[in-house]
Amino acid sequence: GNSVTQMEGPVTLSEEAFLTINCTYTATGYPSLFWYVQYPGEGLQLLLKATKADDKGSNKGFEATYRKETTSFHLEKGSVQVSDSAVYFCALTKGQAGTALIFGKGTTLSVSS
Amino acid sequence: SQTIHQWPATLVQPVGSPLSLECTVEGTSNPNLYWYRQAAGRGLQLLFYSVGIGQISSEVPQNLSASRPQDRQFILSSKKLLLSDSGFYLCAWRPPGGRETQYFGPGTRLLVL
């Protein structure tokens, strides 16, 4: 079946460090892929997405490239800030109308100054 | 533009009491609607989804129920709350179709004592 696997957290970094959060997926067909971010006490916000192979989604300095050959959608940022501290969720579509996105378990990022 | 509302924002209820959480979406028609629960420090659990008025699909067996009395209204209910029902409840909507982005509300934090 379709699934998303994220690296276990928490990830603890110093400000201005490089960030990578790994995400791999299992899916039939060609899903769309998403990264969501959840700040403390809030709902999830869409961070970026990619809808086909080799697409790169980007937003707020974050990037992720849809790699079909490795079934991956790793999230990267060159220089993290304290304000990036949050939980990050990788997700994919089943591609079927009505069904919800399939989410990974989330990775907590903590950035210290 | 589309917006999604949830209320109440926070709720403290005794075990055995009833529950009603409301979610409404503005600025769109015929959205797909979803209820998730997020227990402390854990990932998202899909509870229910709906593709139209009166159409509810349940993802997990539990003492919760959902209803969609209007196109843009989604209600989560329980007749008798359990301690294990505590958590962060998130409503989400998505345009009809298989590859669209899903948008989340601000969430309701429920504590059952």
mmCIF file of C-alpha atoms in Angstrom:
data_model
loop_
_atom_site.group_PDB
_atom_site.id
_atom_site.type_symbol
_atom_site.label_atom_id
_atom_site.label_comp_id
_atom_site.label_asym_id
_atom_site.label_seq_id
_atom_site.Cartn_x
_atom_site.Cartn_y
_atom_site.Cartn_z
ATOM 1 C CA GLY A 1 0.000 0.000 0.000
ATOM 2 C CA ASN A 2 0.927 3.665 -0.034
ATOM 3 C CA SER A 3 3.040 4.953 2.849
ATOM 4 C CA VAL A 4 5.475 7.636 3.942
ATOM 5 C CA THR A 5 8.539 7.123 6.120
ATOM 6 C CA GLN A 6 10.322 10.004 7.807
ATOM 7 C CA MET A 7 13.527 10.038 9.780
ATOM 8 C CA GLU A 8 13.081 9.741 13.515
ATOM 9 C CA GLY A 9 13.500 12.896 15.521
ATOM 10 C CA PRO A 10 14.090 15.029 17.346
ATOM 11 C CA VAL A 11 16.608 16.882 15.227
ATOM 12 C CA THR A 12 18.588 19.422 17.232
ATOM 13 C CA LEU A 13 20.638 22.045 15.408
ATOM 14 C CA SER A 14 22.380 25.313 16.080
ATOM 15 C CA GLU A 15 21.281 28.420 14.251
ATOM 16 C CA GLU A 16 22.677 28.687 10.699
ATOM 17 C CA ALA A 17 23.315 24.940 10.457
ATOM 18 C CA PHE A 18 22.318 22.930 7.389
ATOM 19 C CA LEU A 19 19.123 20.904 7.689
ATOM 20 C CA THR A 20 18.107 17.669 6.034
ATOM 21 C CA ILE A 21 14.997 15.735 6.983
ATOM 22 C CA ASN A 22 14.705 12.489 5.070
ATOM 23 C CA CYS A 23 11.437 11.298 3.594
ATOM 24 C CA THR A 24 10.852 8.224 1.462
ATOM 25 C CA TYR A 25 7.594 6.928 0.110
ATOM 26 C CA THR A 26 5.897 3.861 -1.259
ATOM 27 C CA ALA A 27 3.160 4.449 -3.773
ATOM 28 C CA THR A 28 1.570 3.117 -6.899
ATOM 29 C CA GLY A 29 1.439 5.451 -9.820
ATOM 30 C CA TYR A 30 2.706 9.010 -9.573
ATOM 31 C CA PRO A 31 1.663 10.700 -6.345
ATOM 32 C CA SER A 32 1.997 14.360 -5.492
ATOM 33 C CA LEU A 33 4.323 14.984 -2.553
ATOM 34 C CA PHE A 34 4.060 17.582 0.217
ATOM 35 C CA TRP A 35 5.863 18.965 3.219
ATOM 36 C CA TYR A 36 3.785 20.487 6.002
ATOM 37 C CA VAL A 37 5.012 22.377 9.069
ATOM 38 C CA GLN A 38 3.316 22.579 12.461
ATOM 39 C CA TYR A 39 4.422 25.315 14.842
ATOM 40 C CA PRO A 40 3.742 24.791 18.558
ATOM 41 C CA GLY A 41 0.047 24.881 19.375
ATOM 42 C CA GLU A 42 -1.043 25.427 15.782
ATOM 43 C CA GLY A 43 -2.508 23.477 12.887
ATOM 44 C CA LEU A 44 -0.496 22.260 9.920
ATOM 45 C CA GLN A 45 0.578 24.632 7.180
ATOM 46 C CA LEU A 46 1.639 23.666 3.704
ATOM 47 C CA LEU A 47 5.344 24.368 3.324
ATOM 48 C CA LEU A 48 5.973 23.152 -0.228
ATOM 49 C CA LYS A 49 4.884 20.562 -2.736
ATOM 50 C CA ALA A 50 5.894 18.814 -5.946
ATOM 51 C CA THR A 51 3.534 17.131 -8.359
ATOM 52 C CA LYS A 52 5.814 15.193 -10.691
ATOM 53 C CA ALA A 53 9.234 13.593 -10.877
ATOM 54 C CA ASP A 54 12.238 15.981 -10.764
ATOM 55 C CA ASP A 55 10.049 18.882 -9.641
ATOM 56 C CA LYS A 56 11.580 21.000 -6.892
ATOM 57 C CA GLY A 57 9.279 22.588 -4.345
ATOM 58 C CA SER A 58 10.611 25.580 -2.435
ATOM 59 C CA ASN A 59 9.390 28.069 0.148
ATOM 60 C CA LYS A 60 10.932 30.172 2.943
ATOM 61 C CA GLY A 61 14.418 28.855 2.120
ATOM 62 C CA PHE A 62 13.290 25.223 2.301
ATOM 63 C CA GLU A 63 13.606 22.939 -0.728
ATOM 64 C CA ALA A 64 12.683 19.383 -1.636
ATOM 65 C CA THR A 65 13.122 17.528 -4.920
ATOM 66 C CA TYR A 66 10.798 14.757 -6.089
ATOM 67 C CA ARG A 67 13.128 11.816 -6.829
ATOM 68 C CA LYS A 68 11.238 8.964 -8.388
ATOM 69 C CA GLU A 69 14.316 6.773 -8.829
ATOM 70 C CA THR A 70 14.937 6.771 -5.072
ATOM 71 C CA THR A 71 11.285 7.383 -4.069
ATOM 72 C CA SER A 72 12.412 10.244 -1.886
ATOM 73 C CA PHE A 73 11.416 13.835 -1.096
ATOM 74 C CA HIS A 74 14.030 15.036 1.390
ATOM 75 C CA LEU A 75 13.573 18.467 2.957
ATOM 76 C CA GLU A 76 16.610 20.776 3.061
ATOM 77 C CA LYS A 77 17.487 24.242 4.229
ATOM 78 C CA GLY A 78 20.888 25.814 3.994
ATOM 79 C CA SER A 79 20.767 27.884 7.181
ATOM 80 C CA VAL A 80 18.135 27.257 9.837
ATOM 81 C CA GLN A 81 16.803 29.842 12.247
ATOM 82 C CA VAL A 82 15.356 29.525 15.723
ATOM 83 C CA SER A 83 11.958 30.347 14.237
ATOM 84 C CA ASP A 84 12.151 27.150 12.139
ATOM 85 C CA SER A 85 11.672 25.075 15.284
ATOM 86 C CA ALA A 86 8.556 23.033 14.576
ATOM 87 C CA VAL A 87 7.298 19.592 13.584
ATOM 88 C CA TYR A 88 7.666 18.743 9.891
ATOM 89 C CA PHE A 89 5.420 16.233 8.130
ATOM 90 C CA CYS A 90 5.992 14.616 4.767
ATOM 91 C CA ALA A 91 2.852 13.516 2.892
ATOM 92 C CA LEU A 92 1.599 12.119 -0.394
ATOM 93 C CA THR A 93 -1.656 11.796 -2.263
ATOM 94 C CA LYS A 94 -3.223 8.499 -3.142
ATOM 95 C CA GLY A 95 -4.381 10.170 -6.306
ATOM 96 C CA GLN A 96 -7.967 9.162 -5.688
ATOM 97 C CA ALA A 97 -10.664 11.771 -5.304
ATOM 98 C CA GLY A 98 -11.902 12.188 -1.757
ATOM 99 C CA THR A 99 -9.178 10.316 0.061
ATOM 100 C CA ALA A 100 -6.944 12.125 2.521
ATOM 101 C CA LEU A 101 -3.244 12.719 2.212
ATOM 102 C CA ILE A 102 -1.041 10.042 3.744
ATOM 103 C CA PHE A 103 1.309 11.527 6.329
ATOM 104 C CA GLY A 104 4.565 10.443 7.844
ATOM 105 C CA LYS A 105 4.874 10.451 11.619
ATOM 106 C CA GLY A 106 6.514 13.864 11.745
ATOM 107 C CA THR A 107 10.005 15.036 12.641
ATOM 108 C CA THR A 108 10.554 17.533 15.421
ATOM 109 C CA LEU A 109 13.186 20.175 14.708
ATOM 110 C CA SER A 110 14.672 22.220 17.526
ATOM 111 C CA VAL A 111 17.024 25.088 16.646
ATOM 112 C CA SER A 112 19.014 26.865 19.336
ATOM 113 C CA SER A 113 20.786 30.211 19.140
ATOM 114 C CA SER B 1 -9.907 33.185 -0.589
ATOM 115 C CA GLN B 2 -10.717 30.099 1.368
ATOM 116 C CA THR B 3 -10.634 29.926 5.156
ATOM 117 C CA ILE B 4 -11.315 27.171 7.631
ATOM 118 C CA HIS B 5 -12.566 27.687 11.165
ATOM 119 C CA GLN B 6 -12.669 25.411 14.151
ATOM 120 C CA TRP B 7 -14.245 25.897 17.539
ATOM 121 C CA PRO B 8 -13.831 25.832 20.325
ATOM 122 C CA ALA B 9 -10.088 26.373 20.415
ATOM 123 C CA THR B 10 -9.716 24.647 23.778
ATOM 124 C CA LEU B 11 -12.034 22.381 25.710
ATOM 125 C CA VAL B 12 -11.830 20.625 29.069
ATOM 126 C CA GLN B 13 -14.478 17.972 29.604
ATOM 127 C CA PRO B 14 -15.136 15.295 32.238
ATOM 128 C CA VAL B 15 -15.099 11.621 31.357
ATOM 129 C CA GLY B 16 -18.519 10.470 30.206
ATOM 130 C CA SER B 17 -19.674 13.867 28.985
ATOM 131 C CA PRO B 18 -20.755 14.513 25.366
ATOM 132 C CA LEU B 19 -18.644 16.286 22.764
ATOM 133 C CA SER B 20 -19.348 18.440 19.754
ATOM 134 C CA LEU B 21 -16.560 20.068 17.732
ATOM 135 C CA GLU B 22 -17.400 22.168 14.741
ATOM 136 C CA CYS B 23 -15.506 22.943 11.574
ATOM 137 C CA THR B 24 -16.619 25.270 8.792
ATOM 138 C CA VAL B 25 -15.018 26.210 5.501
ATOM 139 C CA GLU B 26 -15.572 29.429 3.602
ATOM 140 C CA GLY B 27 -14.860 30.387 0.025
ATOM 141 C CA THR B 28 -15.222 27.008 -1.662
ATOM 142 C CA SER B 29 -17.921 24.582 -2.718
ATOM 143 C CA ASN B 30 -18.154 20.832 -2.354
ATOM 144 C CA PRO B 31 -14.889 20.439 -0.458
ATOM 145 C CA ASN B 32 -13.626 17.131 0.811
ATOM 146 C CA LEU B 33 -13.513 17.390 4.612
ATOM 147 C CA TYR B 34 -11.398 15.522 7.153
ATOM 148 C CA TRP B 35 -11.063 15.070 10.905
ATOM 149 C CA TYR B 36 -7.678 14.113 12.388
ATOM 150 C CA ARG B 37 -6.533 13.535 15.930
ATOM 151 C CA GLN B 38 -3.035 14.184 17.125
ATOM 152 C CA ALA B 39 -2.136 12.741 20.517
ATOM 153 C CA ALA B 40 0.650 14.452 22.453
ATOM 154 C CA GLY B 41 4.000 13.928 20.746
ATOM 155 C CA ARG B 42 2.541 11.687 18.072
ATOM 156 C CA GLY B 43 1.611 11.835 14.433
ATOM 157 C CA LEU B 44 -1.707 12.429 12.743
ATOM 158 C CA GLN B 45 -4.480 9.875 12.886
ATOM 159 C CA LEU B 46 -7.216 10.228 10.276
ATOM 160 C CA LEU B 47 -10.599 9.733 11.941
ATOM 161 C CA PHE B 48 -13.236 10.571 9.322
ATOM 162 C CA TYR B 49 -13.560 12.032 5.880
ATOM 163 C CA SER B 50 -16.470 13.241 3.788
ATOM 164 C CA VAL B 51 -16.860 13.871 0.069
ATOM 165 C CA GLY B 52 -20.342 15.367 0.324
ATOM 166 C CA ILE B 53 -23.329 16.210 2.510
ATOM 167 C CA GLY B 54 -24.338 13.220 4.597
ATOM 168 C CA GLN B 55 -21.437 11.099 3.295
ATOM 169 C CA ILE B 56 -19.074 10.018 6.052
ATOM 170 C CA SER B 57 -16.275 7.476 5.921
ATOM 171 C CA SER B 58 -14.734 6.229 9.140
ATOM 172 C CA GLU B 59 -11.091 5.264 9.200
ATOM 173 C CA VAL B 60 -10.845 3.783 12.700
ATOM 174 C CA PRO B 61 -13.373 2.246 15.091
ATOM 175 C CA GLN B 62 -13.941 4.383 18.163
ATOM 176 C CA ASN B 63 -16.566 6.112 20.256
ATOM 177 C CA LEU B 64 -16.509 9.198 18.029
ATOM 178 C CA SER B 65 -18.825 10.011 15.149
ATOM 179 C CA ALA B 66 -18.925 12.666 12.450
ATOM 180 C CA SER B 67 -21.665 14.396 10.520
ATOM 181 C CA ARG B 68 -21.860 16.780 7.599
ATOM 182 C CA PRO B 69 -25.215 18.539 7.751
ATOM 183 C CA GLN B 70 -24.212 21.233 5.262
ATOM 184 C CA ASP B 71 -21.768 21.425 2.375
ATOM 185 C CA ARG B 72 -19.139 23.353 4.326
ATOM 186 C CA GLN B 73 -19.809 22.166 7.861
ATOM 187 C CA PHE B 74 -18.223 19.151 9.505
ATOM 188 C CA ILE B 75 -18.999 18.120 13.083
ATOM 189 C CA LEU B 76 -17.184 15.668 15.322
ATOM 190 C CA SER B 77 -19.213 14.221 18.182
ATOM 191 C CA SER B 78 -19.180 11.785 21.031
ATOM 192 C CA LYS B 79 -21.938 10.653 23.388
ATOM 193 C CA LYS B 80 -19.527 9.747 26.194
ATOM 194 C CA LEU B 81 -15.926 10.889 26.262
ATOM 195 C CA LEU B 82 -13.078 8.654 27.373
ATOM 196 C CA LEU B 83 -9.753 9.716 28.857
ATOM 197 C CA SER B 84 -8.082 8.427 25.685
ATOM 198 C CA ASP B 85 -10.046 10.956 23.622
ATOM 199 C CA SER B 86 -7.758 13.729 24.837
ATOM 200 C CA GLY B 87 -5.719 15.260 22.059
ATOM 201 C CA PHE B 88 -5.466 17.905 19.400
ATOM 202 C CA TYR B 89 -8.256 17.662 16.827
ATOM 203 C CA LEU B 90 -7.603 19.042 13.394
ATOM 204 C CA CYS B 91 -10.104 19.637 10.637
ATOM 205 C CA ALA B 92 -8.913 19.878 7.060
ATOM 206 C CA TRP B 93 -10.409 20.509 3.639
ATOM 207 C CA ARG B 94 -9.314 19.767 0.129
ATOM 208 C CA PRO B 95 -10.731 20.650 -3.300
ATOM 209 C CA PRO B 96 -12.391 17.762 -5.125
ATOM 210 C CA GLY B 97 -9.925 15.775 -7.178
ATOM 211 C CA GLY B 98 -7.091 13.412 -6.465
ATOM 212 C CA ARG B 99 -3.962 15.553 -6.374
ATOM 213 C CA GLU B 100 -4.895 18.708 -4.563
ATOM 214 C CA THR B 101 -3.308 20.290 -1.524
ATOM 215 C CA GLN B 102 -5.015 19.742 1.820
ATOM 216 C CA TYR B 103 -5.541 22.759 4.129
ATOM 217 C CA PHE B 104 -5.819 22.562 7.885
ATOM 218 C CA GLY B 105 -7.751 24.508 10.484
ATOM 219 C CA PRO B 106 -6.194 25.889 13.684
ATOM 220 C CA GLY B 107 -7.246 22.865 15.739
ATOM 221 C CA THR B 108 -9.127 22.193 18.981
ATOM 222 C CA ARG B 109 -7.236 21.071 22.031
ATOM 223 C CA LEU B 110 -9.367 18.653 24.064
ATOM 224 C CA LEU B 111 -8.511 17.540 27.567
ATOM 225 C CA VAL B 112 -10.691 14.860 29.130
ATOM 226 C CA LEU B 113 -10.362 14.579 32.922
#
